[in-house]
Amino acid sequence: MNTPSIAEDIARGTWIQEEIARLTEELKLINARIQAVAESSQHEPLKEQDREGKKWVARGAGRSLPVIFESDLLIASFKPNSDTHSKLVTIAGEKLGLFFKPVNKFERVQSDGREFRRDARNAFAPDEYAAFIKACLDIKKGGIPKSRIVVAWKEAEPTASAT
């Protein structure tokens, strides 16, 4: 058995790293084109009942590719005594600790927005829930909630025509 030398491993590893960088950049461009089409296409609800957002399914090359428009992003932390802190204490009172833990700032307890919203739905009456979630939205400059679009490559599935 002929084992590659360190020099050969380094050369091959360097080539792989460069190829990964090139392909990563190419995938970013592909994702941007797909997202542009998805934004102006007809969307459908997500499968999960407790997950907020919508999706568009791209079809081509014998595959279906979901493009997921996630719900508005929630803040993960905030500074003590900030406007956000004041709003949340007014709305949530002693329940604030169910969602944020004080460190040098408040950090969200739940690992993701889906779990956060589920726990909030269970903790608050509908009007309080709506006010609490609104106060928790991560807002961009200009007052628009931040959101994320995910081209879900890992969820791509073969289509009937690919078989």
Coordinates of N, CA and C in Angstrom, one line a residue:
M1 N 0.9 -1.2 0.0 CA 0.0 0.0 0.0 C 0.9 1.2 0.0
N2 N 0.6 2.2 -0.9 CA 1.4 3.4 -1.0 C 0.7 4.5 -0.3
T3 N 1.3 5.0 0.8 CA 0.7 6.0 1.7 C 1.2 7.4 1.1
P4 N 0.2 8.4 1.0 CA 0.7 9.7 0.5 C 1.6 10.3 1.5
S5 N 2.6 11.1 1.0 CA 3.5 11.8 1.9 C 2.8 13.1 2.4
I6 N 3.4 13.6 3.4 CA 2.9 14.9 4.0 C 2.8 15.9 3.0
A7 N 3.8 16.1 2.1 CA 3.8 17.1 1.1 C 2.6 16.8 0.1
E8 N 2.3 15.6 -0.2 CA 1.1 15.3 -1.1 C -0.2 15.6 -0.3
D9 N -0.2 15.2 1.0 CA -1.4 15.6 1.8 C -1.7 17.1 1.8
I10 N -0.6 17.8 2.0 CA -0.7 19.3 2.1 C -1.2 19.8 0.8
A11 N -0.6 19.3 -0.3 CA -1.0 19.8 -1.7 C -2.5 19.5 -1.9
R12 N -2.9 18.3 -1.6 CA -4.3 17.9 -1.8 C -5.2 18.7 -0.9
G13 N -4.8 18.8 0.4 CA -5.6 19.6 1.3 C -5.8 21.0 0.9
T14 N -4.7 21.6 0.4 CA -4.8 23.0 -0.1 C -5.7 23.1 -1.3
W15 N -5.7 22.1 -2.2 CA -6.6 22.1 -3.4 C -8.0 22.0 -2.9
I16 N -8.2 21.1 -1.9 CA -9.6 20.9 -1.4 C -10.1 22.2 -0.8
Q17 N -9.3 22.9 0.0 CA -9.7 24.1 0.7 C -10.0 25.2 -0.4
E18 N -9.2 25.3 -1.4 CA -9.5 26.3 -2.5 C -10.8 25.9 -3.2
E19 N -11.0 24.6 -3.5 CA -12.2 24.2 -4.2 C -13.4 24.5 -3.3
I20 N -13.3 24.2 -2.0 CA -14.5 24.5 -1.1 C -14.8 26.0 -1.1
A21 N -13.8 26.8 -1.1 CA -14.0 28.3 -1.1 C -14.6 28.7 -2.4
R22 N -14.2 28.1 -3.6 CA -14.7 28.5 -4.9 C -16.2 28.0 -4.9
L23 N -16.4 26.8 -4.5 CA -17.8 26.3 -4.6 C -18.7 27.0 -3.6
T24 N -18.2 27.4 -2.4 CA -19.0 28.1 -1.5 C -19.4 29.5 -2.1
E25 N -18.5 30.1 -2.8 CA -18.9 31.4 -3.4 C -19.9 31.2 -4.5
E26 N -19.7 30.1 -5.3 CA -20.7 29.8 -6.4 C -22.0 29.5 -5.8
L27 N -22.1 28.8 -4.7 CA -23.4 28.4 -4.1 C -24.1 29.7 -3.5
K28 N -23.3 30.7 -3.0 CA -23.9 31.9 -2.6 C -24.6 32.6 -3.7
L29 N -24.0 32.6 -4.9 CA -24.6 33.3 -6.1 C -25.8 32.5 -6.5
I30 N -25.8 31.2 -6.5 CA -26.9 30.4 -6.8 C -28.1 30.6 -5.9
N31 N -27.8 30.6 -4.6 CA -28.8 30.9 -3.5 C -29.4 32.2 -3.7
A32 N -28.6 33.3 -4.1 CA -29.2 34.6 -4.3 C -30.1 34.6 -5.4
R33 N -29.8 33.9 -6.5 CA -30.7 33.9 -7.7 C -32.0 33.1 -7.3
I34 N -31.9 32.0 -6.6 CA -33.1 31.3 -6.2 C -33.9 32.1 -5.2
Q35 N -33.3 32.8 -4.3 CA -34.1 33.6 -3.3 C -34.8 34.8 -4.1
A36 N -34.2 35.3 -5.1 CA -34.8 36.4 -5.8 C -36.1 35.9 -6.5
V37 N -36.0 34.7 -7.1 CA -37.2 34.2 -7.7 C -38.3 33.8 -6.6
A38 N -37.8 33.3 -5.5 CA -38.7 32.8 -4.4 C -39.5 34.0 -3.8
E39 N -38.8 35.2 -3.7 CA -39.5 36.3 -3.1 C -40.7 36.8 -3.9
S40 N -40.7 36.6 -5.2 CA -41.8 37.1 -6.0 C -42.7 35.9 -6.5
S41 N -42.6 34.8 -5.9 CA -43.4 33.6 -6.2 C -44.5 33.4 -5.2
Q42 N -45.4 32.5 -5.5 CA -46.5 32.1 -4.6 C -46.0 31.2 -3.5
H43 N -46.3 31.6 -2.3 CA -45.8 30.8 -1.1 C -46.9 30.0 -0.5
E44 N -46.4 28.9 0.2 CA -47.4 28.1 0.9 C -47.0 28.0 2.4
P45 N -47.9 27.5 3.2 CA -47.6 27.4 4.6 C -46.5 26.3 4.9
L46 N -45.8 26.5 6.0 CA -44.9 25.4 6.4 C -45.7 24.2 7.0
K47 N -45.0 23.0 6.9 CA -45.7 21.8 7.4 C -46.0 21.9 8.9
E48 N -45.0 22.4 9.7 CA -45.1 22.4 11.1 C -46.2 23.4 11.6
Q49 N -47.2 22.9 12.3 CA -48.3 23.8 12.8 C -47.8 24.9 13.7
D50 N -46.8 24.6 14.5 CA -46.4 25.6 15.5 C -45.2 26.4 15.1
R51 N -44.9 26.4 13.8 CA -43.8 27.2 13.3 C -44.3 28.2 12.4
E52 N -43.9 29.5 12.6 CA -44.4 30.6 11.8 C -43.5 30.8 10.6
G53 N -44.1 31.1 9.5 CA -43.3 31.4 8.3 C -44.0 30.8 7.1
K54 N -43.3 30.7 5.9 CA -43.9 30.2 4.7 C -42.8 29.7 3.9
K55 N -43.2 29.0 2.7 CA -42.1 28.5 1.9 C -42.6 28.6 0.4
W56 N -41.6 28.5 -0.4 CA -41.8 28.3 -1.9 C -41.0 27.1 -2.3
V57 N -41.5 26.3 -3.1 CA -40.8 25.1 -3.5 C -40.3 25.2 -5.0
A58 N -39.0 25.3 -5.2 CA -38.4 25.4 -6.5 C -38.3 23.9 -7.0
R59 N -38.6 23.8 -8.3 CA -38.5 22.5 -8.9 C -37.6 22.6 -10.2
G60 N -36.7 21.6 -10.3 CA -35.8 21.5 -11.5 C -34.8 20.4 -11.3
A61 N -34.3 19.9 -12.4 CA -33.3 18.9 -12.4 C -33.7 17.7 -11.6
G62 N -35.0 17.3 -11.6 CA -35.5 16.2 -10.9 C -35.5 16.3 -9.4
R63 N -35.5 17.5 -8.9 CA -35.5 17.7 -7.4 C -36.4 18.8 -7.1
S64 N -36.9 18.8 -5.9 CA -37.7 19.9 -5.3 C -36.9 20.5 -4.2
L65 N -36.8 21.8 -4.2 CA -36.0 22.5 -3.2 C -36.8 23.5 -2.5
P66 N -37.1 23.3 -1.2 CA -37.8 24.3 -0.4 C -37.0 25.5 -0.1
V67 N -37.6 26.7 -0.3 CA -37.0 28.0 0.1 C -37.9 28.5 1.2
I68 N -37.4 28.5 2.4 CA -38.2 28.8 3.6 C -38.0 30.3 4.0
F69 N -39.1 30.9 4.2 CA -39.2 32.3 4.7 C -39.6 32.2 6.2
E70 N -38.6 32.3 7.0 CA -38.8 32.1 8.4 C -39.5 33.3 9.0
S71 N -40.2 33.1 10.1 CA -40.9 34.2 10.7 C -39.9 35.3 11.2
D72 N -40.5 36.4 11.6 CA -39.6 37.5 12.1 C -38.7 37.0 13.2
L73 N -37.5 37.4 13.1 CA -36.5 36.9 14.1 C -36.8 37.6 15.5
L74 N -36.6 36.8 16.5 CA -36.7 37.4 17.9 C -35.4 37.8 18.5
I75 N -35.4 38.7 19.3 CA -34.1 39.1 20.0 C -33.6 38.0 20.8
A76 N -32.3 37.8 20.9 CA -31.7 36.8 21.7 C -31.2 37.3 23.0
S77 N -31.0 38.7 23.1 CA -30.6 39.3 24.3 C -30.9 40.8 24.2
F78 N -30.8 41.4 25.4 CA -31.0 42.9 25.5 C -30.3 43.4 26.7
K79 N -30.0 44.7 26.7 CA -29.3 45.3 27.8 C -30.3 45.5 29.0
P80 N -29.8 45.3 30.2 CA -30.6 45.7 31.4 C -30.9 47.2 31.3
N81 N -32.1 47.5 31.8 CA -32.6 48.9 31.9 C -32.7 49.6 30.5
S82 N -32.7 48.9 29.5 CA -33.0 49.4 28.1 C -34.5 49.6 27.9
D83 N -34.8 50.3 26.8 CA -36.2 50.4 26.4 C -36.9 49.0 26.3
T84 N -36.1 48.1 25.6 CA -36.7 46.8 25.4 C -36.9 46.1 26.8
H85 N -36.0 46.2 27.7 CA -36.1 45.6 29.0 C -37.4 46.2 29.7
S86 N -37.6 47.5 29.7 CA -38.7 48.1 30.3 C -40.0 47.6 29.7
K87 N -40.1 47.5 28.3 CA -41.3 47.0 27.7 C -41.6 45.6 28.1
L88 N -40.6 44.8 28.1 CA -40.8 43.4 28.4 C -41.2 43.2 29.9
V89 N -40.6 43.9 30.8 CA -41.0 43.8 32.2 C -42.4 44.3 32.4
T90 N -42.8 45.3 31.7 CA -44.2 45.8 31.8 C -45.2 44.7 31.3
I91 N -44.9 44.1 30.2 CA -45.8 43.1 29.7 C -45.7 41.7 30.4
A92 N -44.5 41.2 30.7 CA -44.3 39.9 31.2 C -44.2 39.8 32.7
G93 N -43.8 40.9 33.3 CA -43.6 40.8 34.8 C -42.7 39.7 35.2
E94 N -43.2 38.9 36.2 CA -42.3 37.8 36.7 C -42.1 36.7 35.8
K95 N -42.9 36.6 34.7 CA -42.7 35.6 33.7 C -41.5 35.8 32.8
L96 N -40.9 37.0 32.9 CA -39.8 37.3 32.0 C -38.6 36.3 32.1
G97 N -38.4 35.8 33.3 CA -37.4 34.7 33.6 C -37.7 33.4 32.8
L98 N -38.9 33.2 32.4 CA -39.1 32.0 31.6 C -38.5 32.1 30.2
F99 N -38.2 33.3 29.7 CA -37.8 33.6 28.4 C -36.4 34.2 28.3
F100 N -35.9 34.9 29.3 CA -34.6 35.5 29.3 C -34.0 35.3 30.7
K101 N -32.7 35.1 30.7 CA -32.0 35.0 31.9 C -31.0 36.2 32.0
P102 N -30.9 36.8 33.2 CA -30.0 37.9 33.3 C -28.6 37.4 33.4
V103 N -27.7 38.0 32.6 CA -26.3 37.8 32.7 C -25.8 39.2 32.9
N104 N -24.9 39.7 32.1 CA -24.7 41.1 32.1 C -25.7 41.8 31.2
K105 N -26.4 40.9 30.5 CA -27.5 41.3 29.7 C -28.5 40.2 29.8
F106 N -29.7 40.4 29.3 CA -30.7 39.3 29.3 C -30.5 38.5 28.0
E107 N -30.5 37.1 28.2 CA -30.3 36.2 27.1 C -31.5 35.3 27.0
R108 N -31.9 35.0 25.8 CA -33.1 34.1 25.6 C -32.8 32.8 26.2
V109 N -33.8 32.2 26.9 CA -33.7 30.9 27.5 C -33.8 29.8 26.4
Q110 N -34.8 29.9 25.5 CA -35.1 28.9 24.5 C -34.0 28.9 23.5
S111 N -33.8 27.8 22.8 CA -32.7 27.7 21.8 C -33.1 28.2 20.5
D112 N -34.4 28.3 20.2 CA -34.8 28.9 18.9 C -36.2 29.6 19.0
G113 N -36.5 30.3 18.0 CA -37.7 31.1 18.0 C -39.0 30.2 18.1
R114 N -39.0 29.1 17.5 CA -40.1 28.2 17.5 C -40.5 27.8 18.9
E115 N -39.5 27.3 19.7 CA -39.7 26.9 21.1 C -40.1 28.1 21.9
F116 N -39.4 29.3 21.7 CA -39.8 30.5 22.4 C -41.2 30.8 22.2
R117 N -41.7 30.9 21.0 CA -43.1 31.2 20.7 C -44.1 30.2 21.3
R118 N -43.7 28.9 21.3 CA -44.6 27.9 21.9 C -44.7 28.1 23.4
D119 N -43.6 28.4 24.0 CA -43.6 28.6 25.5 C -44.4 29.9 25.8
A120 N -44.2 30.9 25.0 CA -44.9 32.2 25.2 C -46.4 32.0 25.0
R121 N -46.8 31.2 24.0 CA -48.2 30.9 23.8 C -48.8 30.2 25.0
N122 N -48.1 29.3 25.7 CA -48.5 28.6 26.9 C -48.5 29.5 28.1
A123 N -47.7 30.5 28.1 CA -47.5 31.4 29.3 C -48.5 32.6 29.4
F124 N -48.9 33.0 28.2 CA -49.7 34.3 28.1 C -51.0 34.1 27.5
A125 N -52.0 35.0 27.9 CA -53.2 35.1 27.2 C -52.9 35.6 25.8
P126 N -53.8 35.4 24.8 CA -53.6 35.7 23.4 C -53.1 37.2 23.3
D127 N -53.8 38.2 23.9 CA -53.4 39.6 23.8 C -52.0 39.8 24.4
E128 N -51.7 39.2 25.5 CA -50.4 39.4 26.1 C -49.3 38.7 25.2
Y129 N -49.6 37.5 24.7 CA -48.7 36.8 23.8 C -48.3 37.7 22.6
A130 N -49.3 38.3 22.0 CA -49.1 39.2 20.8 C -48.2 40.4 21.2
A131 N -48.5 41.0 22.3 CA -47.7 42.1 22.8 C -46.3 41.7 23.1
F132 N -46.1 40.6 23.8 CA -44.8 40.1 24.2 C -44.0 39.8 23.0
I133 N -44.5 39.0 22.0 CA -43.8 38.7 20.8 C -43.4 39.9 20.0
K134 N -44.3 40.9 19.9 CA -44.0 42.1 19.2 C -42.9 42.9 19.9
A135 N -42.8 42.9 21.2 CA -41.8 43.5 21.9 C -40.4 42.8 21.8
C136 N -40.5 41.5 21.4 CA -39.3 40.7 21.3 C -38.8 40.6 19.9
L137 N -39.4 41.2 18.9 CA -38.9 41.2 17.5 C -37.6 41.9 17.4
D138 N -36.7 41.3 16.7 CA -35.4 41.9 16.4 C -35.6 42.9 15.2
I139 N -35.5 44.2 15.5 CA -35.9 45.2 14.5 C -34.6 45.8 13.8
K140 N -34.7 45.9 12.5 CA -33.6 46.6 11.7 C -33.9 48.1 11.8
K141 N -32.8 48.8 11.3 CA -33.0 50.3 11.2 C -34.2 50.5 10.2
G142 N -35.0 51.5 10.5 CA -36.2 51.7 9.6 C -37.4 51.0 10.2
G143 N -37.3 50.3 11.3 CA -38.4 49.7 12.0 C -39.0 48.4 11.4
I144 N -38.2 47.8 10.5 CA -38.7 46.5 9.9 C -38.1 45.3 10.7
P145 N -38.9 44.3 11.0 CA -38.4 43.2 11.7 C -37.4 42.4 10.9
K146 N -36.3 42.0 11.5 CA -35.3 41.1 10.8 C -35.9 39.8 10.5
S147 N -35.6 39.2 9.4 CA -36.0 37.8 9.1 C -34.9 37.1 8.3
R148 N -35.1 35.9 8.0 CA -34.1 35.1 7.4 C -34.8 34.3 6.3
I149 N -34.0 34.1 5.2 CA -34.5 33.2 4.1 C -33.5 32.1 4.0
V150 N -33.9 30.8 4.0 CA -33.1 29.7 4.0 C -33.4 28.9 2.8
V151 N -32.4 28.7 1.9 CA -32.5 27.7 0.8 C -32.1 26.4 1.4
A152 N -33.1 25.5 1.6 CA -33.0 24.3 2.4 C -32.4 23.1 1.6
W153 N -31.2 23.2 1.3 CA -30.5 22.1 0.5 C -30.7 20.7 1.2
K154 N -30.6 20.7 2.5 CA -30.6 19.4 3.2 C -32.0 18.8 3.2
E155 N -33.0 19.6 2.8 CA -34.4 19.1 2.7 C -34.8 18.8 1.3
A156 N -33.9 19.0 0.3 CA -34.2 18.7 -1.1 C -34.5 17.2 -1.2
E157 N -35.5 16.9 -2.0 CA -35.9 15.5 -2.2 C -36.0 15.2 -3.7
P158 N -35.8 14.0 -4.1 CA -36.0 13.6 -5.5 C -37.5 13.8 -5.9
T159 N -37.7 14.2 -7.1 CA -39.1 14.3 -7.5 C -39.4 13.0 -8.4
A160 N -40.7 12.8 -8.6 CA -41.2 11.6 -9.4 C -40.4 11.5 -10.7
S161 N -40.2 12.6 -11.4 CA -39.6 12.6 -12.7 C -38.1 12.2 -12.7
A162 N -37.5 12.2 -11.5 CA -36.1 11.9 -11.3 C -35.8 10.4 -11.2
T163 N -36.9 9.6 -11.0 CA -36.7 8.1 -10.9 C -36.7 7.4 -12.1

